[in-house]
Amino acid sequence: LGNNNDIITSKLYQLAAIGFPLQISREILKDIEDVAVDRGEKRTLPLVIGEVNSKRIAYGLVGIVNGSMLFSPYYWKMFASTPPVYAISVAVGTSMCFVASRLELGKGQRLLKKSIYVLLSGMISGLLI
């Protein structure tokens, strides 16, 4: 039973390794939207390093996560299933992330949120199927 718990724990860490940076990137984008309100009140990343650099960091995190999902055989093996829900979620979610990076900030961060749901649901479904 201990070995099975270790496997489950490992898979949960892998889900968190994807979900956490994607959520952080979305929060950075939301902070960029709130710069005018936060000025003089808070020290958010966009106020400290600028909006352009913050957007680069946010979408850089998204790129790193999507790259690891696309090119890491570990993820492909761990979330393999029939039907290939993980593969479909990576194709759709990565495309959504790319489109989000090209949209106006508010629309982009909302689409990024939806892409997070697509990616994580594909991973969870891959584990359950």
CSV table of C-alpha atoms in Angstrom, one decimal:
chain,number,residue,atom,x,y,z
A,1,LEU,CA,0.0,0.0,0.0
A,2,GLY,CA,2.9,2.4,0.8
A,3,ASN,CA,4.3,2.1,-2.8
A,4,ASN,CA,0.8,2.9,-4.3
A,5,ASN,CA,0.6,6.0,-2.1
A,6,ASP,CA,4.0,7.1,-3.2
A,7,ILE,CA,2.9,6.8,-6.9
A,8,ILE,CA,-0.2,8.8,-6.2
A,9,THR,CA,1.7,11.5,-4.3
A,10,SER,CA,4.2,11.7,-7.2
A,11,LYS,CA,1.4,12.2,-9.7
A,12,LEU,CA,-0.2,14.9,-7.6
A,13,TYR,CA,3.2,16.7,-7.4
A,14,GLN,CA,3.4,16.5,-11.2
A,15,LEU,CA,-0.1,18.0,-11.5
A,16,ALA,CA,0.9,20.8,-9.1
A,17,ALA,CA,4.1,21.4,-11.1
A,18,ILE,CA,1.9,22.2,-14.1
A,19,GLY,CA,-1.0,24.0,-12.4
A,20,PHE,CA,1.0,26.2,-10.0
A,21,PRO,CA,3.1,28.1,-12.5
A,22,LEU,CA,0.1,28.5,-14.8
A,23,GLN,CA,-1.9,30.0,-12.0
A,24,ILE,CA,1.0,32.3,-11.0
A,25,SER,CA,1.2,33.6,-14.6
A,26,ARG,CA,-2.5,34.3,-14.6
A,27,GLU,CA,-2.2,36.2,-11.3
A,28,ILE,CA,0.6,38.3,-12.8
A,29,LEU,CA,-1.6,39.2,-15.7
A,30,LYS,CA,-4.4,40.2,-13.4
A,31,ASP,CA,-1.9,42.4,-11.5
A,32,ILE,CA,-1.0,44.1,-14.7
A,33,GLU,CA,-4.7,44.9,-15.2
A,34,ASP,CA,-4.9,46.4,-11.7
A,35,VAL,CA,-1.8,48.6,-12.0
A,36,ALA,CA,-3.7,51.9,-11.8
A,37,VAL,CA,-5.6,50.7,-8.7
A,38,ASP,CA,-2.6,49.2,-7.0
A,39,ARG,CA,-0.2,52.2,-7.5
A,40,GLY,CA,0.8,53.6,-4.2
A,41,GLU,CA,-1.1,50.9,-2.3
A,42,LYS,CA,0.7,47.6,-3.1
A,43,ARG,CA,4.1,46.4,-4.5
A,44,THR,CA,3.0,44.0,-7.2
A,45,LEU,CA,5.4,42.6,-9.8
A,46,PRO,CA,4.1,44.9,-12.6
A,47,LEU,CA,4.7,48.0,-10.4
A,48,VAL,CA,8.2,46.8,-9.4
A,49,ILE,CA,9.6,45.6,-12.8
A,50,GLY,CA,7.1,47.1,-15.3
A,51,GLU,CA,4.1,45.8,-17.2
A,52,VAL,CA,6.0,44.6,-20.3
A,53,ASN,CA,8.5,42.7,-18.3
A,54,SER,CA,5.8,41.2,-16.1
A,55,LYS,CA,3.9,40.0,-19.2
A,56,ARG,CA,7.1,38.5,-20.5
A,57,ILE,CA,7.6,36.6,-17.2
A,58,ALA,CA,3.9,35.4,-17.2
A,59,TYR,CA,4.0,34.1,-20.7
A,60,GLY,CA,7.5,32.8,-20.2
A,61,LEU,CA,6.1,30.6,-17.4
A,62,VAL,CA,3.3,29.5,-19.7
A,63,GLY,CA,5.9,28.6,-22.4
A,64,ILE,CA,8.0,26.6,-20.0
A,65,VAL,CA,5.0,24.6,-18.7
A,66,ASN,CA,3.7,23.9,-22.2
A,67,GLY,CA,7.2,22.9,-23.3
A,68,SER,CA,7.5,20.5,-20.5
A,69,MET,CA,4.1,19.0,-21.2
A,70,LEU,CA,4.9,18.7,-24.9
A,71,PHE,CA,8.5,17.4,-24.7
A,72,SER,CA,8.7,15.4,-21.5
A,73,PRO,CA,8.2,11.7,-22.0
A,74,TYR,CA,7.5,11.4,-18.3
A,75,TYR,CA,4.2,13.3,-18.7
A,76,TRP,CA,3.2,11.4,-21.8
A,77,LYS,CA,3.8,8.1,-20.1
A,78,MET,CA,2.1,9.1,-16.8
A,79,PHE,CA,-1.0,10.5,-18.5
A,80,ALA,CA,-1.3,7.9,-21.3
A,81,SER,CA,-4.9,6.7,-21.9
A,82,THR,CA,-7.3,5.5,-24.5
A,83,PRO,CA,-8.9,7.7,-25.7
A,84,PRO,CA,-5.8,10.0,-25.7
A,85,VAL,CA,-7.4,12.8,-23.5
A,86,TYR,CA,-4.0,14.1,-22.4
A,87,ALA,CA,-2.7,14.5,-26.0
A,88,ILE,CA,-6.0,16.2,-26.9
A,89,SER,CA,-5.8,18.5,-23.9
A,90,VAL,CA,-2.2,19.4,-24.6
A,91,ALA,CA,-3.0,20.2,-28.3
A,92,VAL,CA,-6.0,22.3,-27.4
A,93,GLY,CA,-4.6,23.9,-24.2
A,94,THR,CA,-1.3,24.9,-25.8
A,95,SER,CA,-3.1,26.5,-28.7
A,96,MET,CA,-5.3,28.4,-26.3
A,97,CYS,CA,-2.2,29.6,-24.4
A,98,PHE,CA,-0.6,30.8,-27.6
A,99,VAL,CA,-3.8,32.7,-28.6
A,100,ALA,CA,-4.1,34.1,-25.1
A,101,SER,CA,-0.6,35.6,-25.4
A,102,ARG,CA,-1.7,37.6,-28.5
A,103,LEU,CA,-4.9,39.0,-27.1
A,104,GLU,CA,-5.7,42.1,-25.2
A,105,LEU,CA,-4.7,41.6,-21.6
A,106,GLY,CA,-8.1,41.0,-20.0
A,107,LYS,CA,-9.3,38.6,-22.7
A,108,GLY,CA,-5.9,36.9,-22.7
A,109,GLN,CA,-5.9,36.2,-19.0
A,110,ARG,CA,-9.5,34.8,-19.2
A,111,LEU,CA,-8.5,32.5,-22.0
A,112,LEU,CA,-5.4,31.5,-20.1
A,113,LYS,CA,-7.7,30.5,-17.2
A,114,LYS,CA,-9.7,28.3,-19.5
A,115,SER,CA,-6.6,26.7,-21.0
A,116,ILE,CA,-5.5,25.8,-17.4
A,117,TYR,CA,-8.8,24.0,-17.0
A,118,VAL,CA,-8.3,22.2,-20.3
A,119,LEU,CA,-4.8,21.1,-19.5
A,120,LEU,CA,-5.5,20.0,-15.9
A,121,SER,CA,-8.7,18.2,-16.9
A,122,GLY,CA,-6.8,16.3,-19.5
A,123,MET,CA,-4.1,15.3,-17.0
A,124,ILE,CA,-6.7,14.2,-14.4
A,125,SER,CA,-8.7,12.3,-17.0
A,126,GLY,CA,-5.6,10.6,-18.2
A,127,LEU,CA,-5.0,9.4,-14.7
A,128,LEU,CA,-8.5,8.1,-14.2
A,129,ILE,CA,-9.1,6.4,-17.6
